[in-house]
């Protein structure tokens, strides 16, 4: 398949919805914690760990696309 333009069109990714889920978990944990209910601290900790892990996996995928798969052309790399 040849492209008629120098830009990289991204494939569908599951990571935005996963990050949104992690943010909702973290926010809910923060609200629970600030209202003094039990388990709020562990809920927010789980959400933040989930968020950081998802960010690391997403960045891994971006690096793989650009280096190993060669999907980032020189124009895309310029920004």
mmCIF file of C-alpha atoms in Angstrom, residues 11-75:
data_model
loop_
_atom_site.group_PDB
_atom_site.id
_atom_site.type_symbol
_atom_site.label_atom_id
_atom_site.label_comp_id
_atom_site.label_asym_id
_atom_site.label_seq_id
_atom_site.Cartn_x
_atom_site.Cartn_y
_atom_site.Cartn_z
ATOM 1 C CA UNK A 11 -4.253 2.902 13.646
ATOM 2 C CA UNK A 12 -7.119 2.598 16.128
ATOM 3 C CA UNK A 13 -5.732 2.326 19.643
ATOM 4 C CA UNK A 14 -7.239 1.025 22.880
ATOM 5 C CA UNK A 15 -5.044 3.257 25.052
ATOM 6 C CA UNK A 16 -7.196 6.435 25.185
ATOM 7 C CA UNK A 17 -10.153 4.577 26.705
ATOM 8 C CA UNK A 18 -7.830 2.716 29.103
ATOM 9 C CA UNK A 19 -6.285 6.006 30.254
ATOM 10 C CA UNK A 20 -9.755 7.503 30.688
ATOM 11 C CA UNK A 21 -10.724 4.525 32.852
ATOM 12 C CA UNK A 22 -7.592 4.952 34.984
ATOM 13 C CA UNK A 23 -8.341 8.660 35.434
ATOM 14 C CA UNK A 24 -11.919 7.930 36.508
ATOM 15 C CA UNK A 25 -10.657 5.369 39.021
ATOM 16 C CA UNK A 26 -8.104 7.861 40.393
ATOM 17 C CA UNK A 27 -10.667 10.653 40.617
ATOM 18 C CA UNK A 28 -13.203 8.418 42.322
ATOM 19 C CA UNK A 29 -10.540 7.283 44.770
ATOM 20 C CA UNK A 30 -9.638 10.892 45.505
ATOM 21 C CA UNK A 31 -13.250 11.803 46.220
ATOM 22 C CA UNK A 32 -13.719 8.746 48.435
ATOM 23 C CA UNK A 33 -10.504 9.551 50.301
ATOM 24 C CA UNK A 34 -11.353 13.219 50.818
ATOM 25 C CA UNK A 35 -14.788 12.356 52.161
ATOM 26 C CA UNK A 36 -13.213 10.084 54.751
ATOM 27 C CA UNK A 37 -14.544 6.739 53.574
ATOM 28 C CA UNK A 38 -12.410 3.650 54.053
ATOM 29 C CA UNK A 39 -10.520 2.321 51.046
ATOM 30 C CA UNK A 40 -10.166 5.653 49.292
ATOM 31 C CA UNK A 41 -6.392 5.720 49.615
ATOM 32 C CA UNK A 42 -5.936 2.291 48.104
ATOM 33 C CA UNK A 43 -8.453 3.118 45.360
ATOM 34 C CA UNK A 44 -6.533 6.235 44.302
ATOM 35 C CA UNK A 45 -3.220 4.356 44.528
ATOM 36 C CA UNK A 46 -4.524 1.618 42.252
ATOM 37 C CA UNK A 47 -5.799 4.218 39.779
ATOM 38 C CA UNK A 48 -2.477 6.061 39.672
ATOM 39 C CA UNK A 49 -0.483 2.842 39.227
ATOM 40 C CA UNK A 50 -2.902 1.826 36.476
ATOM 41 C CA UNK A 51 -2.429 5.228 34.821
ATOM 42 C CA UNK A 52 1.386 5.157 34.935
ATOM 43 C CA UNK A 53 1.503 1.582 33.619
ATOM 44 C CA UNK A 54 -0.827 2.460 30.751
ATOM 45 C CA UNK A 55 1.251 5.517 29.862
ATOM 46 C CA UNK A 56 4.407 3.393 29.751
ATOM 47 C CA UNK A 57 2.773 0.808 27.478
ATOM 48 C CA UNK A 58 1.349 3.518 25.208
ATOM 49 C CA UNK A 59 4.764 5.192 24.866
ATOM 50 C CA UNK A 60 6.295 1.771 24.130
ATOM 51 C CA UNK A 61 3.843 1.376 21.259
ATOM 52 C CA UNK A 62 4.660 4.847 19.896
ATOM 53 C CA UNK A 63 8.396 4.134 20.014
ATOM 54 C CA UNK A 64 7.842 0.784 18.290
ATOM 55 C CA UNK A 65 5.804 2.458 15.526
ATOM 56 C CA UNK A 66 8.483 5.057 14.910
ATOM 57 C CA UNK A 67 11.625 2.954 15.119
ATOM 58 C CA UNK A 68 10.906 -0.662 14.267
ATOM 59 C CA UNK A 69 7.883 -0.296 11.996
ATOM 60 C CA UNK A 70 9.123 2.897 10.307
ATOM 61 C CA UNK A 71 5.729 4.594 10.320
ATOM 62 C CA UNK A 72 7.084 8.010 11.286
ATOM 63 C CA UNK A 73 8.332 9.792 8.187
ATOM 64 C CA UNK A 74 10.719 12.744 8.339
ATOM 65 C CA UNK A 75 7.808 15.194 8.073
#
